[in-house]
Short mmCIF file of C-alpha atoms in Angstrom, two decimals:
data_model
loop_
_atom_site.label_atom_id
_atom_site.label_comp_id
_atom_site.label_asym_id
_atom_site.label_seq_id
_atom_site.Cartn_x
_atom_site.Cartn_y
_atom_site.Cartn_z
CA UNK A 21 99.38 18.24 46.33
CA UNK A 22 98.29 20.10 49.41
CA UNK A 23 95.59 22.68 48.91
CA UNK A 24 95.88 26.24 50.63
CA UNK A 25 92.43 26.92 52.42
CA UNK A 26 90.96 30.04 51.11
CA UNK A 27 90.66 33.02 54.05
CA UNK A 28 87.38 33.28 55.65
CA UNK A 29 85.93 37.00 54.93
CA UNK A 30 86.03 39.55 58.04
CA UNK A 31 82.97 40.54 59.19
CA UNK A 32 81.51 44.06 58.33
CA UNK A 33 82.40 46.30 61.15
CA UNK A 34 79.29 47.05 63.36
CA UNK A 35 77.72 50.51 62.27
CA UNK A 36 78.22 52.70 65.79
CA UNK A 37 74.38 54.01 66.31
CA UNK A 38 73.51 57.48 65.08
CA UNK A 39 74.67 60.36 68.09
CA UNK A 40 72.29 62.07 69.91
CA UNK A 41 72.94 65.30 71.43
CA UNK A 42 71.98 64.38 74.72
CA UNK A 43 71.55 66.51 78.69
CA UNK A 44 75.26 65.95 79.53
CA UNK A 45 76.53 67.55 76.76
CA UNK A 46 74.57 70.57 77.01
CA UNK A 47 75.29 71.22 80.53
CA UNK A 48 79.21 70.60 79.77
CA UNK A 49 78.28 73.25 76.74
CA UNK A 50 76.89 75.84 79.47
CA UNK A 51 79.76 75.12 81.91
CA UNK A 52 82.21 75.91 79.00
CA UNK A 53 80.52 79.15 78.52
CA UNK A 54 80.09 80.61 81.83
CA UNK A 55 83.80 79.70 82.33
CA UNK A 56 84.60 82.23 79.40
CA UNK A 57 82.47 84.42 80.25
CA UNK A 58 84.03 84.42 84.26
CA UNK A 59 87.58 84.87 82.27
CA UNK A 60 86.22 87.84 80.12
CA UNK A 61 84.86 89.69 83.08
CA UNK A 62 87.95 89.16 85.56
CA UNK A 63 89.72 90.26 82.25
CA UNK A 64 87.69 93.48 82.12
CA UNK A 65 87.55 94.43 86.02
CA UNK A 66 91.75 93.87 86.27
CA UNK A 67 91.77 96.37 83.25
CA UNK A 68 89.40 98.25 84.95
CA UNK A 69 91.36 98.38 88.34
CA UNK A 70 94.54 98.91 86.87
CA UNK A 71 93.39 101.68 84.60
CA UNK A 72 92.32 103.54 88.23
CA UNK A 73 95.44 102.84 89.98
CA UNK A 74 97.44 104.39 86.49
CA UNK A 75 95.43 107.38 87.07
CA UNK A 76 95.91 107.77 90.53
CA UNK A 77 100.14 107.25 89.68
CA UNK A 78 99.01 109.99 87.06
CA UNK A 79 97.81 112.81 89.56
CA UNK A 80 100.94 111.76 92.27
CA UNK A 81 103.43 112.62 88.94
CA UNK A 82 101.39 115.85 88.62
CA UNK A 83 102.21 117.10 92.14
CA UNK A 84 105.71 115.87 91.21
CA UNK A 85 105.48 118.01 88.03
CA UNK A 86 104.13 121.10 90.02
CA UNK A 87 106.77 121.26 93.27
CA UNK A 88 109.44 121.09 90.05
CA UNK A 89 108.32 123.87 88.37
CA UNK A 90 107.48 126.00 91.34
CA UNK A 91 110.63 125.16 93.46
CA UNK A 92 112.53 128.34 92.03
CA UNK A 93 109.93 130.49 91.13
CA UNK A 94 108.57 130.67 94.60
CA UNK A 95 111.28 132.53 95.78
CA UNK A 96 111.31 135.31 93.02
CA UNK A 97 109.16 138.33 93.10
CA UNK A 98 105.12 138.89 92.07
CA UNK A 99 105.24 134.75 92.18
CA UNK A 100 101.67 133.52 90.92
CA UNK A 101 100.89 131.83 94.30
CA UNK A 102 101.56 134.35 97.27
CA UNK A 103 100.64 131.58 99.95
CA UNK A 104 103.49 129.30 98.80
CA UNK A 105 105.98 131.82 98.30
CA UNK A 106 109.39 130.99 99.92
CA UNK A 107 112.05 133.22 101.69
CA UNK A 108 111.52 136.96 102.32
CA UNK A 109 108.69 136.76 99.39
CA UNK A 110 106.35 135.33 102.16
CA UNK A 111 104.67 138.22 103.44
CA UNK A 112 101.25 138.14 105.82
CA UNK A 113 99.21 139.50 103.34
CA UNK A 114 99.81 136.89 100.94
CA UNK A 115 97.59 134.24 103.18
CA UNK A 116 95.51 132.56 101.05
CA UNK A 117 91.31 132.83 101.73
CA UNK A 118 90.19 130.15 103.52
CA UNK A 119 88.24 126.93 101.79
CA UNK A 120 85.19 125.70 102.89
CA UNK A 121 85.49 122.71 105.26
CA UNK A 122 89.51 122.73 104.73
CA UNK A 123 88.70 121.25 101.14
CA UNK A 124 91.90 119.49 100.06
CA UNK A 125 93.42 119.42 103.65
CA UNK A 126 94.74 115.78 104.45
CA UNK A 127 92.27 114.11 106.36
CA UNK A 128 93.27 113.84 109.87
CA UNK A 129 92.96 117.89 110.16
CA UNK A 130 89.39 117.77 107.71
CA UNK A 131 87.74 118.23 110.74
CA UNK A 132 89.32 120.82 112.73
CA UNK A 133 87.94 124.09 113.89
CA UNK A 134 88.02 126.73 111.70
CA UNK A 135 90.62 128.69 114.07
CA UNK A 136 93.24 126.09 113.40
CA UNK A 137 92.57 126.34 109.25
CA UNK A 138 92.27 129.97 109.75
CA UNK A 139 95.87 130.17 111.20
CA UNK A 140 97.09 127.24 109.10
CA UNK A 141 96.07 130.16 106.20
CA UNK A 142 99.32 132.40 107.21
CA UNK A 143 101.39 132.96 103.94
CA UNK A 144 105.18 130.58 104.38
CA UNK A 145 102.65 127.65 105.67
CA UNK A 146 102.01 124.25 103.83
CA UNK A 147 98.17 124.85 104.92
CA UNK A 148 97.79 128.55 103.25
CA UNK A 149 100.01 127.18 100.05
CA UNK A 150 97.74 123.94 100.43
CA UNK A 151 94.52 126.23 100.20
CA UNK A 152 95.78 128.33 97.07
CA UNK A 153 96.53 125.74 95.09
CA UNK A 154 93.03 124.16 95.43
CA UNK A 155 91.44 127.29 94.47
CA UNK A 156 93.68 128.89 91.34
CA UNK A 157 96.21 125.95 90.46
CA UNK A 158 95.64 122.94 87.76
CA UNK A 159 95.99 120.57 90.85
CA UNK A 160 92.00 121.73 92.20
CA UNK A 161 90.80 119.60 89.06
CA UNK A 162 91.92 116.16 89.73
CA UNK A 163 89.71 112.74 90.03
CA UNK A 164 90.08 110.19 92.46
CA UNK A 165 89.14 107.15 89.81
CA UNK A 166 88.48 104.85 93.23
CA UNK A 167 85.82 106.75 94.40
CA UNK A 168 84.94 109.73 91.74
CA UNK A 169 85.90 112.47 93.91
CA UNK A 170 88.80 114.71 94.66
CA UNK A 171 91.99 112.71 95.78
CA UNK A 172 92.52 113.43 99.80
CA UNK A 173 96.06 114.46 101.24
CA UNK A 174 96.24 111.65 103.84
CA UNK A 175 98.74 111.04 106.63
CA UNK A 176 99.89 107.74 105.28
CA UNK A 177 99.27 104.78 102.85
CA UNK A 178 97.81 101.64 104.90
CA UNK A 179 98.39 98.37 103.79
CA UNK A 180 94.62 96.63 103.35
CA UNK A 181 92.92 100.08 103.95
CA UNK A 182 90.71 100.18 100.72
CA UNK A 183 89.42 103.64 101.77
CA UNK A 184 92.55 105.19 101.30
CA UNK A 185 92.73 104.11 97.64
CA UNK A 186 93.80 106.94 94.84
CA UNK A 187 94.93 108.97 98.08
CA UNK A 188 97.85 110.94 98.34
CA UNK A 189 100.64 110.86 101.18
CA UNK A 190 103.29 113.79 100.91
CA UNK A 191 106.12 113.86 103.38
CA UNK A 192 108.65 115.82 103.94
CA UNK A 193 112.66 115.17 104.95
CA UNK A 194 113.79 116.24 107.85
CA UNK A 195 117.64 116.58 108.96
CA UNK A 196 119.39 114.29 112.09
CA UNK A 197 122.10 115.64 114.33
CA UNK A 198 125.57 114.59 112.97
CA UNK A 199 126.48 111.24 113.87
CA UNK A 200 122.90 110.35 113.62
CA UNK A 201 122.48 106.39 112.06
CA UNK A 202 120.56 107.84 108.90
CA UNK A 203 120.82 111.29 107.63
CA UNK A 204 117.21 112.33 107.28
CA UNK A 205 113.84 111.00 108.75
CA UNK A 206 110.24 111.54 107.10
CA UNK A 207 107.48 112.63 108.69
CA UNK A 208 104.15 114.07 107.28
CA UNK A 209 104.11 117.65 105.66
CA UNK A 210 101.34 119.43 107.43
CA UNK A 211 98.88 122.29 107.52
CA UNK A 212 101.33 124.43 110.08
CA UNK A 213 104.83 123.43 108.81
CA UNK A 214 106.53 126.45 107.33
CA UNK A 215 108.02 126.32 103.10
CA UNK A 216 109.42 129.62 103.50
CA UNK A 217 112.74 127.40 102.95
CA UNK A 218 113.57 124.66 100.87
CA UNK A 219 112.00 121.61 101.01
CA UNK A 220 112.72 118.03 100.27
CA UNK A 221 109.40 115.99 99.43
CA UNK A 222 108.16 112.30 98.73
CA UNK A 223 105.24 112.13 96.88
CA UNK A 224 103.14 108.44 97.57
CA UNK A 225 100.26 107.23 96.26
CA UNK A 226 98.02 104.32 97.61
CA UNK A 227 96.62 101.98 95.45
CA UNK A 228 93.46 99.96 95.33
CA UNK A 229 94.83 97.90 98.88
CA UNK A 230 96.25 100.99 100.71
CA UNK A 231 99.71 99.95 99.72
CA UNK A 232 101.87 103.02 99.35
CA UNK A 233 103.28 103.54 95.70
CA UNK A 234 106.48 106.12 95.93
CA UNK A 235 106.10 108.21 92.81
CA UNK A 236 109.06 110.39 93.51
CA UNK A 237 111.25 112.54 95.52
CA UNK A 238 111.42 116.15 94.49
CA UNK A 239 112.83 119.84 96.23
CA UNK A 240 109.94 122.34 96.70
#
């Protein structure tokens, strides 16, 4: 009778050695924090930005909200703003008083002569409504979040242009001759152009790269 061999007994397995918290894994400790704290800041500065560029949408919809409400009253009697008063309400003597250094004109005619602002003044001009509103209207009050300082009326948004961030372009439509390819070209509304008619206006904002951002098309 064959006897079975008894199996040998496995050895103990070897105790790993006690862990040490060694150079490498503080520095991979550090690395993970300033990684979080990289993603917490871009987090906070692309809230930040886009905050600024809501507000700047924000102050576009209020000129939207303002050539809305004024577009009939205008052209009624006593109107609250002589210098934008439309139609046969648009009288000399409503020309608004002049503003100190054309405040709030767009910033290709900032620095003209006063003679030019001066006749840019007469009432049933963009330049004398212009100058009203940023002395008596709600519009005077608004913040440029980009730079902390009144939003300018600029000629046009600029792709890459940073300095025309929070700016505002408004242009105006402007009627071909019949047969014409497109029915209406835009062009900039300007100090001298008259509103003693009816206007049709795009309101654009730039945001924090220049590009333009159309808020909206409205009849003043």
């Amino acid at each position: 009778m064959e006897t079975v061999a008894e199996p040998k007994p496995e050895a103990p397995p070897a105790v790993p050695p006690p862990a040490f918290f060694t150079v490498y894994d503080g520095m991979f400790l550090v690395l993970i924090a300033v990684v979080l704290g990289l993603v917490t800041w871009l987090g906070i500065f692309s809230r930040q930005e886009a905050l600024k560029t809501e507000t700047a949408k924000a102050n576009g919809e209020a000129w939207v909200a303002w050539f809305k409400d004024e577009s009939k009253k205008r052209f009624e009697a006593n109107y609250a703003f002589p210098a934008c008063a439309g139609g046969d309400t648009a009288k000399a003597e409503n020309a608004a008083p002049a503003l100190p250094a054309a405040a709030g004109l767009p910033e290709a005619k900032a620095s003209a002569t006063a003679a030019p602002v001066a006749a840019a003044s007469a009432a049933g001009t963009w330049g004398g409504c212009l100058e009203q509103l940023m002395l008596s209207s709600s519009l005077k009050n608004q913040n440029n979040a980009f730079t902390g300082k009144p939003p300018r009326l600029i000629e046009t948004c600029a792709a890459s242009n940073i300095k025309l961030a929070g700016d505002i372009d408004i242009d105006k439509s402007i009627a071909t001759p019949a047969g014409s390819a497109v029915a209406f070209v835009k062009s900039n509304l300007t100090p001298t152009d008259s509103i003693k008619e009816k206007l049709q206006l795009t309101i654009t904002v730039c945001d924090k790269g220049g590009y333009p951002i159309k808020i909206s098309d409205v009849e003043f």
